[in-house]
Structures are given as structure tokens and as C-alpha cells.
PDB file of C-alpha atoms in Angstrom:
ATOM      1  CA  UNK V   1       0.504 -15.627   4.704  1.00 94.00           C
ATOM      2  CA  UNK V   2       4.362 -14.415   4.200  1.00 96.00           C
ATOM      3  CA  UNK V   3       5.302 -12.522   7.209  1.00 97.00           C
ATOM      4  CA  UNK V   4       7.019  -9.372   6.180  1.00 97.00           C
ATOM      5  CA  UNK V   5       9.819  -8.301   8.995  1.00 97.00           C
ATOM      6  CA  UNK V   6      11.776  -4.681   8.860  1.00 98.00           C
ATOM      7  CA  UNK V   7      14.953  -3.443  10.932  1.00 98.00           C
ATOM      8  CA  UNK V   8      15.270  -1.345  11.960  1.00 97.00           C
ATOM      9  CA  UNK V   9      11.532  -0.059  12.921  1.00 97.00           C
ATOM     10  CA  UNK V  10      13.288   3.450  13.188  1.00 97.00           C
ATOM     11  CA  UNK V  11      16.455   4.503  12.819  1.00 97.00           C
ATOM     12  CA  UNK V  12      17.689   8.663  13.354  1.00 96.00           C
ATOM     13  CA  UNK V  13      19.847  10.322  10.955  1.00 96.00           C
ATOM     14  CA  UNK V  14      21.511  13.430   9.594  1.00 95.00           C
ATOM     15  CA  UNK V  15      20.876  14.900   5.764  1.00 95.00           C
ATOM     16  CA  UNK V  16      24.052  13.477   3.983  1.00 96.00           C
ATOM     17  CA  UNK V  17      24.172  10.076   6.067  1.00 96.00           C
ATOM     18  CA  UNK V  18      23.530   7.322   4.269  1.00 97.00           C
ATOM     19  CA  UNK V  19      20.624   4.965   5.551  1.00 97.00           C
ATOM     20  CA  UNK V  20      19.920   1.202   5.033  1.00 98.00           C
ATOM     21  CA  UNK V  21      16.653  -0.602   5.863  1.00 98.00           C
ATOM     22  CA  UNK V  22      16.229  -4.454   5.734  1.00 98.00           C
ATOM     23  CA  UNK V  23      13.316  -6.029   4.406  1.00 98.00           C
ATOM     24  CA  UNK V  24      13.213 -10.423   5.379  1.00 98.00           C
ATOM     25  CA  UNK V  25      10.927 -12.800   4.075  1.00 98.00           C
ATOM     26  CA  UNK V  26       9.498 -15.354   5.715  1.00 98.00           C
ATOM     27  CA  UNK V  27      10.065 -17.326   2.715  1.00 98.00           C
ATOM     28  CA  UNK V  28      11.224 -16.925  -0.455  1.00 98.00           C
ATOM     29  CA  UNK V  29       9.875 -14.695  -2.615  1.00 97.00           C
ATOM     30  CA  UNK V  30      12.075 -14.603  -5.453  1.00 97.00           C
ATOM     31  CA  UNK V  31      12.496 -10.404  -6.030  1.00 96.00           C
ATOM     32  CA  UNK V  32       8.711  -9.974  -6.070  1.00 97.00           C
ATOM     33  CA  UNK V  33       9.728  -6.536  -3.552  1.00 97.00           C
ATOM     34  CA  UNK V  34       8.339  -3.356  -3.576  1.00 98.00           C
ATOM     35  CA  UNK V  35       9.305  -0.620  -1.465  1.00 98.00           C
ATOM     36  CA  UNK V  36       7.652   2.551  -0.346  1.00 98.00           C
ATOM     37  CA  UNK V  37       8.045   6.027   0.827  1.00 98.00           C
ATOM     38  CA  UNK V  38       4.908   7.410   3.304  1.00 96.00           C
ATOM     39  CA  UNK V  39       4.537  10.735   4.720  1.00 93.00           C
ATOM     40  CA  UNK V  40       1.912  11.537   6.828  1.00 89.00           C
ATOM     41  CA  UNK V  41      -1.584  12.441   5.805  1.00 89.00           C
ATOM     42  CA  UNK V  42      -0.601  11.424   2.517  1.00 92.00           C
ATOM     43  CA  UNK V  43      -0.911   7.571   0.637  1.00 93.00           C
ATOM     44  CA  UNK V  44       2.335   5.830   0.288  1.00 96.00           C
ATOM     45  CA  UNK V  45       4.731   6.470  -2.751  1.00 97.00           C
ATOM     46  CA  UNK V  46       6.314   4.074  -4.780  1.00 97.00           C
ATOM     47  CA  UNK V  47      10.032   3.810  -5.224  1.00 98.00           C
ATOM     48  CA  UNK V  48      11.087   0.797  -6.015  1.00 98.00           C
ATOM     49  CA  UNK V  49       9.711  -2.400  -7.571  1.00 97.00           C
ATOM     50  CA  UNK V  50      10.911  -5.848  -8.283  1.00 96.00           C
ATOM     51  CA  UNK V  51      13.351  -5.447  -5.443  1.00 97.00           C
ATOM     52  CA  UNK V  52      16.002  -3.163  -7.337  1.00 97.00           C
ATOM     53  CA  UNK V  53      13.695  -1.028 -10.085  1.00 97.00           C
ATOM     54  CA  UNK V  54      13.423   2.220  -9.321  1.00 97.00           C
ATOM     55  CA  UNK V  55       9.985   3.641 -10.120  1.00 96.00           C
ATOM     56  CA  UNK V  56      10.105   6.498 -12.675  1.00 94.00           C
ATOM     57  CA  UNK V  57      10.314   9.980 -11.031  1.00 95.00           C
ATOM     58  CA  UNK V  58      11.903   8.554  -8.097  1.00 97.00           C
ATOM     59  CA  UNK V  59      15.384  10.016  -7.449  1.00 97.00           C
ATOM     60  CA  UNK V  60      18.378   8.146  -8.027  1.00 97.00           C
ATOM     61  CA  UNK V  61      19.762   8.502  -4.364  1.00 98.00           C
ATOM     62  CA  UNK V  62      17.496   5.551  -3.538  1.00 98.00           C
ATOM     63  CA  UNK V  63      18.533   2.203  -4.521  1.00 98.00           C
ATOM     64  CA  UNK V  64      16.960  -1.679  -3.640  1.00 98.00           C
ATOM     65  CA  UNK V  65      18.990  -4.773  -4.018  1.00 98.00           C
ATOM     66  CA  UNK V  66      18.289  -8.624  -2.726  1.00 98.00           C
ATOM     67  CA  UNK V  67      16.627 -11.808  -3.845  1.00 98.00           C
ATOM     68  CA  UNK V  68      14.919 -14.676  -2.073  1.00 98.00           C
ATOM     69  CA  UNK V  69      14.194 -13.862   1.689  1.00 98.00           C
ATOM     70  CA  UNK V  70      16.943 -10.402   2.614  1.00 98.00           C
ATOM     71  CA  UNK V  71      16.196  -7.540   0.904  1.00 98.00           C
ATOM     72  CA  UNK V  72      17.853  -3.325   1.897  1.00 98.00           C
ATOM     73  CA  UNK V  73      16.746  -0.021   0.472  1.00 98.00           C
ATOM     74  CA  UNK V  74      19.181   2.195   0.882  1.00 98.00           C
ATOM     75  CA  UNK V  75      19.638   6.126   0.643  1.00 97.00           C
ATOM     76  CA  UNK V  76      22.735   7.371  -0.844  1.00 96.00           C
ATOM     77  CA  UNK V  77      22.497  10.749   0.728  1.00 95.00           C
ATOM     78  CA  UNK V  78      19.900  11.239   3.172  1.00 96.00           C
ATOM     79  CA  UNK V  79      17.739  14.771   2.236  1.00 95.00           C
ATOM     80  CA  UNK V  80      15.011  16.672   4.117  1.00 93.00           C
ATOM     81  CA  UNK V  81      11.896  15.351   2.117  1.00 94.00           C
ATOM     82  CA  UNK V  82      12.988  11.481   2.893  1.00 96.00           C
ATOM     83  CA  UNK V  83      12.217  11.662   7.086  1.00 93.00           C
ATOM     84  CA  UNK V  84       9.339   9.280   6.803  1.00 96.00           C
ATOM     85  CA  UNK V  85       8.121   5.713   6.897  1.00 97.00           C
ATOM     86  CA  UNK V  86       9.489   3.093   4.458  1.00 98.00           C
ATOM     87  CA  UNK V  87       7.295   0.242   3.755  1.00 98.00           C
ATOM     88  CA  UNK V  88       8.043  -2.902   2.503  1.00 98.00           C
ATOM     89  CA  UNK V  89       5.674  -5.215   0.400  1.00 97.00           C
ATOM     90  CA  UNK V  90       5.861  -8.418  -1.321  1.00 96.00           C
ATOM     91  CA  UNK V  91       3.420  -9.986  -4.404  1.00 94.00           C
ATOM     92  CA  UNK V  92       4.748 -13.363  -4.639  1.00 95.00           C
ATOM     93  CA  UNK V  93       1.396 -14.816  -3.264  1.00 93.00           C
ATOM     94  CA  UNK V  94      -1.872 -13.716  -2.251  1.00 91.00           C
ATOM     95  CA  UNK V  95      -2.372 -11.933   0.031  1.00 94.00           C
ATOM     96  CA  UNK V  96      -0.238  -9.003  -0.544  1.00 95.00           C
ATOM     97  CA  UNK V  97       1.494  -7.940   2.711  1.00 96.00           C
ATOM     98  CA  UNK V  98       3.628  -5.237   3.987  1.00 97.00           C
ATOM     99  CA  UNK V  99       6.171  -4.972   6.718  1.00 96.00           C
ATOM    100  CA  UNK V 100       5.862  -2.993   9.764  1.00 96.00           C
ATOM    101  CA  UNK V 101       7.205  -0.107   8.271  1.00 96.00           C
ATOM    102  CA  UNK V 102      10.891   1.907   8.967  1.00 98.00           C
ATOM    103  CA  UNK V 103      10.436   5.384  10.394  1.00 97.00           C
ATOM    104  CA  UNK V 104      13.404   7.924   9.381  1.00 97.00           C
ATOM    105  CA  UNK V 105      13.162  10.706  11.471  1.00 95.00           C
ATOM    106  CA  UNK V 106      15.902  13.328  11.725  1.00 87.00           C
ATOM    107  CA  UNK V 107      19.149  13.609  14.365  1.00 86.00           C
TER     108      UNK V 107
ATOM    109  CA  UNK G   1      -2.191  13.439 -13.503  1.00 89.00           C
ATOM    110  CA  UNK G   2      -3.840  10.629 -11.530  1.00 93.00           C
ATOM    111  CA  UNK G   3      -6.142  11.440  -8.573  1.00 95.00           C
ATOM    112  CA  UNK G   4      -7.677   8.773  -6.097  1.00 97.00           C
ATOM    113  CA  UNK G   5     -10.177  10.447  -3.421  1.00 97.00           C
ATOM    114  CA  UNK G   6     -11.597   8.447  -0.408  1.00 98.00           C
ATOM    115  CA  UNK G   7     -15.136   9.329   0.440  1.00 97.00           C
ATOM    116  CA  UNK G   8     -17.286   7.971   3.538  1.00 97.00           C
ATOM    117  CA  UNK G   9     -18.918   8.085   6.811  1.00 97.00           C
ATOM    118  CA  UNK G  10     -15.748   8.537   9.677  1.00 96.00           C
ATOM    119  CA  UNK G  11     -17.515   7.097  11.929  1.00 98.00           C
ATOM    120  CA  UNK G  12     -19.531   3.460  12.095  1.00 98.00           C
ATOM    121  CA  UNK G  13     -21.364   1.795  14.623  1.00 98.00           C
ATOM    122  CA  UNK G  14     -20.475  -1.709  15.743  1.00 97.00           C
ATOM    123  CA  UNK G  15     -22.091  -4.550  14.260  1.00 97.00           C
ATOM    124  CA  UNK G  16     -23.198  -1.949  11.173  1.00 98.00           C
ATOM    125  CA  UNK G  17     -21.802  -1.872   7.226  1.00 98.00           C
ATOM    126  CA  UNK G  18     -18.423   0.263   6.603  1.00 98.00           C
ATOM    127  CA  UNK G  19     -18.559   1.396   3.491  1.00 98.00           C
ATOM    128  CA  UNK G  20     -16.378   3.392   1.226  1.00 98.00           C
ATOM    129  CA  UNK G  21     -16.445   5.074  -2.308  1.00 98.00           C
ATOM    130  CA  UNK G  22     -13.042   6.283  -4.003  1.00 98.00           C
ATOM    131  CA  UNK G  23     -13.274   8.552  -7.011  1.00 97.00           C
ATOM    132  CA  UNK G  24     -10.611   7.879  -9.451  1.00 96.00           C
ATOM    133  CA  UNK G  25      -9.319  10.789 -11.864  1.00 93.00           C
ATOM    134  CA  UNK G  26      -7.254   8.234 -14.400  1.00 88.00           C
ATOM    135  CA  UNK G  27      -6.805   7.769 -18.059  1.00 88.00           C
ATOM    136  CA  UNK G  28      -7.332   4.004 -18.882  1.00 91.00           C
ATOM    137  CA  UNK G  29      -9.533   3.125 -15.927  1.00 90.00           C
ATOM    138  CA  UNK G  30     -10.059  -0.225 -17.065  1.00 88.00           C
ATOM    139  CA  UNK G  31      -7.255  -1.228 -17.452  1.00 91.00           C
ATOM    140  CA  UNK G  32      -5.914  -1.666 -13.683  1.00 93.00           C
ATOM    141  CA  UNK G  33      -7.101  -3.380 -10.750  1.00 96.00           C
ATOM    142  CA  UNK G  34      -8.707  -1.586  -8.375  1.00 97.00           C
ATOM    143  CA  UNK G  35      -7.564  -2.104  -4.729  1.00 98.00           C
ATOM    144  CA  UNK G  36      -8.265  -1.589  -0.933  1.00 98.00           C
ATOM    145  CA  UNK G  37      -5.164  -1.447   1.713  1.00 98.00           C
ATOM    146  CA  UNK G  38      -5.974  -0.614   5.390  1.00 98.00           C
ATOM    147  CA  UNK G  39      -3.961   0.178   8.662  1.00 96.00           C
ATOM    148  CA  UNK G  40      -5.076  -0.130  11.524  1.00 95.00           C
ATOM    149  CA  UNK G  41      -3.630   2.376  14.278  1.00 93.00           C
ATOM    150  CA  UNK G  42       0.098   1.202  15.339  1.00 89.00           C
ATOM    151  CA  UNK G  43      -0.191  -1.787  13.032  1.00 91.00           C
ATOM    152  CA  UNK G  44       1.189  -2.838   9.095  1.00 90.00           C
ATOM    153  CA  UNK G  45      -0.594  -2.034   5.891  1.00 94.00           C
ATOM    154  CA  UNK G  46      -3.611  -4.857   5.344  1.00 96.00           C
ATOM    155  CA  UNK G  47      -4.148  -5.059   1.377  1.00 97.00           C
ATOM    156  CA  UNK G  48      -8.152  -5.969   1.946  1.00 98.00           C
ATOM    157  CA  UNK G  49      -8.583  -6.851  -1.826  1.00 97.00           C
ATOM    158  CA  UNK G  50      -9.323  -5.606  -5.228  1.00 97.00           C
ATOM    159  CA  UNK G  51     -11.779  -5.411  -8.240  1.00 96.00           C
ATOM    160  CA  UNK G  52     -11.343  -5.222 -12.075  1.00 95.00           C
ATOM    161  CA  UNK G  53     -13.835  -3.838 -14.979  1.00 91.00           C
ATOM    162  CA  UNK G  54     -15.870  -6.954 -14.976  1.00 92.00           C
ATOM    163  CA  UNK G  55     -16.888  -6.712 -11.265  1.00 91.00           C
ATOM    164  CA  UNK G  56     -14.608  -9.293 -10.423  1.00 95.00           C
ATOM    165  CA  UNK G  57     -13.117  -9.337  -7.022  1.00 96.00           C
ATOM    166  CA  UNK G  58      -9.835 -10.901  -4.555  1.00 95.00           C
ATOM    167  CA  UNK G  59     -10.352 -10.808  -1.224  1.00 97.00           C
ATOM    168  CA  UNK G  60      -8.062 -11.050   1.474  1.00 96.00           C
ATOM    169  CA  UNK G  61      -9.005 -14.632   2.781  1.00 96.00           C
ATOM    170  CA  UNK G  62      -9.041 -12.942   6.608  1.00 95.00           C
ATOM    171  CA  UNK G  63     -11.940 -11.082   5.466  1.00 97.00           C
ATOM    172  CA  UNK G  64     -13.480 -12.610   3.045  1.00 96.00           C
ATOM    173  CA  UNK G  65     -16.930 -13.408   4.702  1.00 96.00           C
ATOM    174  CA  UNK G  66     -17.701 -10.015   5.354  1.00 98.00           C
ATOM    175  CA  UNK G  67     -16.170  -7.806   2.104  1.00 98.00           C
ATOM    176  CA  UNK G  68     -17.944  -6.764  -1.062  1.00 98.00           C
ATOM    177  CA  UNK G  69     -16.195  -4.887  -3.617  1.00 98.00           C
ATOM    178  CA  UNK G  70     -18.361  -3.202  -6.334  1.00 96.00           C
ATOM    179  CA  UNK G  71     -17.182  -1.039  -9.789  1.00 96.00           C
ATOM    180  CA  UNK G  72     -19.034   1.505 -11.843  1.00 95.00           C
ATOM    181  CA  UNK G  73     -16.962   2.148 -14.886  1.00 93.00           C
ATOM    182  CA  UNK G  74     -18.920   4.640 -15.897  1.00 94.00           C
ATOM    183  CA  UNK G  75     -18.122   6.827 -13.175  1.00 94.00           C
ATOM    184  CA  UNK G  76     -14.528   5.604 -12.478  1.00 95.00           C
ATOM    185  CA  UNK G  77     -15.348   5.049  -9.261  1.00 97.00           C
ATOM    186  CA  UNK G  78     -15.211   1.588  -6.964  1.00 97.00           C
ATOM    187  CA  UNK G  79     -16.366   0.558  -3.399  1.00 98.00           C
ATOM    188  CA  UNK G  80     -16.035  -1.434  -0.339  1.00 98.00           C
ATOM    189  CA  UNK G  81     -18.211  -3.025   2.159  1.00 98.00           C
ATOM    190  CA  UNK G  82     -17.217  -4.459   5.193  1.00 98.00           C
ATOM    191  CA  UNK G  83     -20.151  -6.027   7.004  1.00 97.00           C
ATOM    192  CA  UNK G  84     -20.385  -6.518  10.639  1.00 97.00           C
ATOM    193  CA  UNK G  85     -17.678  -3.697  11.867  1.00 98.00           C
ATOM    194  CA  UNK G  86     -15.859  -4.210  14.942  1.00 98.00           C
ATOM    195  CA  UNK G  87     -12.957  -2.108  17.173  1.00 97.00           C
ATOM    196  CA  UNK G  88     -10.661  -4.290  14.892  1.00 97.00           C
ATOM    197  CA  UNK G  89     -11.800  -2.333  11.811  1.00 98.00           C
ATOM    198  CA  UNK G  90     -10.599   1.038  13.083  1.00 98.00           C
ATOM    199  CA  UNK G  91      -8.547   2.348  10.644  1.00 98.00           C
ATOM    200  CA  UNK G  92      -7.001   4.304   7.847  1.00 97.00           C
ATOM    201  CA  UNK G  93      -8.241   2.884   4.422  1.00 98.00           C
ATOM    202  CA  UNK G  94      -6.948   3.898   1.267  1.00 98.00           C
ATOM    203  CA  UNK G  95      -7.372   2.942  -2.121  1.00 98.00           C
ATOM    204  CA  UNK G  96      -4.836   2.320  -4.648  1.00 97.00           C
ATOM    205  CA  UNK G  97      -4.502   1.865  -8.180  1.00 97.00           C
ATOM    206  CA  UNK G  98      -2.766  -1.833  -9.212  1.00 95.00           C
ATOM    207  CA  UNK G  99      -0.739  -3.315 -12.050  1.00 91.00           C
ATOM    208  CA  UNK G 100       1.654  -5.545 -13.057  1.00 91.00           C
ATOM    209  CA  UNK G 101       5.459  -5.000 -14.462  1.00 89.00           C
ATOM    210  CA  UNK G 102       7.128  -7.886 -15.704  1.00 86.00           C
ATOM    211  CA  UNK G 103       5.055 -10.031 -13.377  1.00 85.00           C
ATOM    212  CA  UNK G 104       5.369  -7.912 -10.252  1.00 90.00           C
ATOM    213  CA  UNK G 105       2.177  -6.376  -8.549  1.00 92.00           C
ATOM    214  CA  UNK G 106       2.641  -2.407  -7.780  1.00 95.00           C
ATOM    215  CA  UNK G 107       0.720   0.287  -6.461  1.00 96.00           C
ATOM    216  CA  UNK G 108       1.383   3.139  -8.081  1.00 94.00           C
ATOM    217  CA  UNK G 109      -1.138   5.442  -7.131  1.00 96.00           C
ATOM    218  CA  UNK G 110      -3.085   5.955  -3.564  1.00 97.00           C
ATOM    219  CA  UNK G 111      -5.877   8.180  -2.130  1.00 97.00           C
ATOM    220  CA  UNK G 112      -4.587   9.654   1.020  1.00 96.00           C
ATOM    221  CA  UNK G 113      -6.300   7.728   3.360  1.00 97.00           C
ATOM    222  CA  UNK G 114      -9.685   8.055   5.065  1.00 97.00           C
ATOM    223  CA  UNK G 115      -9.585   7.263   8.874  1.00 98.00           C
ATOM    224  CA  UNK G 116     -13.127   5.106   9.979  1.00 98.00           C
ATOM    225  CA  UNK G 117     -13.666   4.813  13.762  1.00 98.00           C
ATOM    226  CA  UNK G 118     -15.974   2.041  14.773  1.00 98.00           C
ATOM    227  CA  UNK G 119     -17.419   2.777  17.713  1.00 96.00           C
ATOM    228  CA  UNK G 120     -20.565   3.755  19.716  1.00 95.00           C
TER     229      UNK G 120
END
């Protein structure tokens, strides 16, 4: 199975900062990278596919870039709605897997 | 607007069947592939497997020997069995509604999760 690995596993920040997460690979998996946005009590939310496509709906503030094994979400300008956990999860092979998740909580 | 509902027992004994129903409110419900993600308490999202229309299933080869997924089209609805629950099994399943875009696998839709204790 690809091992999925996320840094930080949470990270604390202010609405305005700007906040990266890093997704690695444990080998490559071309940009076959989603990424995904999970409150609690709720099921995750897509916002970005194919490492750098943002989902439709999903604001603009969140961005993806990377290829191969080193992948980073990043939010532009951190808002009140985005303190949750950010999941990364790869479909290059079978079985799907996720990392251990990112969890953005508030400064 | 799409809808996925968990439904099932919260609790299962050990050694019994854990079994789950979601209830999908879709357009086009045979055209996706119909999938099962779990996590466990303080551990990452396990994508269990998924069906399609014809009853055909993909299992996640670390459970394989004990899942069954079924599909009843005509209720846009879909199921899982896990035989043979243990502790290991606690957790929050959801199901999720799967496609491809240009080759890559998303899920763009999710029930929000339905916590199943095993236990005595």
C-alpha cells in the first residue's frame, strides 16, 4: 500500500495567516492527489483534485500544487469556516489511502 | 442536491456481522461507484471498498475475507457487511459517492458518518 504522510498533524493560526500543509508519497504517484476539508460530525469535503484542481464551489483562497511524491495545500487567507482537518488522499493504486489528516485549529 | 444517509445498528457484538445500509438521494445513481471509507478512533481514513450497478465489488485486500458489498438500484441504496467484528472495527463509517475526472478517483459526496462500537 502507498503510505500517505502529512506535516504538520496540526498547526494553530490566525484568520488572515496564510497556512501550508504537506502531503508525501511514499512513492510516486504522478498528481493522482486529492485533498479534503472535514469538520466534525460532518463527511469530508472535497477541494481539490488531481493535486492542483480545485473542485467546483470550493473558494479560490485554497490552492494545491506538486507532482510525484511532495505535494502542499495551501490557504491564501485563513477564514473562520476553514479550522478543521485536511485530509490527504491518493488514487494512483488500489487501495485508496489517506494521510493522517492536518488539524487547523485557531490562535 | 445530493444526499448520502448512513443507517445501522451502533453497536455490534464481537465475533457477529456489522452491517450497514446508506440511502442515496442522487440523480444518475448508476452511474458512480459506490464506496465505503472508515476511521477508526485516532487513526487515518480506511477506503474499505466499493460497488457499481452490476453488483460488482473492490475490496480493500486487508479485508477482503470478511466484506460483502451489495446494491439495489431500485432503491438507490447499497450495503456493507463485515463478518466476524472485532475492537479493530470500531469506528466511524461513511459512505461516499465515487468517480473519475480525467483519470483521477474523487469523492465527491459523503454521508456524515455513522459511529459502530464493537463490543460486549
Amino acid at each position: 500500500d502507498i503510505q500517505m504522510t502529512q506535516s504538520p498533524s496540526s498547526l494553530s493560526a490566525s484568520v488572515g495567516d496564510i497556512v501550508t500543509i504537506t502531503c508525501r508519497a511514499s512513492q510516486s504517484i504522478a498528481t493522482y492527489l486529492n485533498w479534503y476539508q472535514h469538520r466534525p460530525g460532518k463527511g469530508p469535503n472535497l477541494l481539490i483534485y488531481g493535486a492542483s484542481t480545485l473542485h467546483r464551489g470550493v473558494p479560490s483562497r485554497f490552492s494545491g500544487s506538486g507532482s510525484g511524491t511532495e505535494f502542499t495545500l495551501t490557504i491564501s487567507s485563513l477564514q473562520p469556516e476553514d479550522f478543521a482537518t485536511y485530509y490527504c488522499q491518493q488514487s494512483y493504486s488500489t487501495p485508496v489511502t489517506f494521510g493522517l489528516g492536518t488539524k487547523v485549529e485557531i490562535k | 442536491q445530493v444526499q448520502l444517509q448512513e443507517s445501522g445498528p451502533g453497536l455490534v457484538k464481537p465475533s457477529e456481522t456489522l452491517s450497514l445500509t446508506c440511502a442515496a438521494s442522487t440523480d444518475s445513481f448508476n452511474t458512480y461507484y459506490w464506496t465505503w471509507i472508515r476511521q477508526p478512533p485516532g487513526k487515518a481514513l480506511e477506503w474499505i471498498g466499493f460497488v457499481y450497478k452490476t453488483g460488482n465489488a473492490n475490496y480493500n485486500p486487508s479485508l477482503q475475507s470478511r466484506v460483502a458489498m451489495s446494491i439495489d438500484t431500485s432503491k438507490n441504496q447499497f450495503s456493507l457487511n463485515l463478518s466476524s467484528a472485532t475492537s479493530a472495527d470500531t469506528a466511524v463509517y461513511y459512505c461516499a459517492r465515487a468517480h473519475t475526472i480525467f483519470g483521477v478517483v474523487i469523492y465527491d459526496h459523503w454521508g456524515q458518518g455513522a459511529l459502530v462500537t464493537v463490543s460486549s
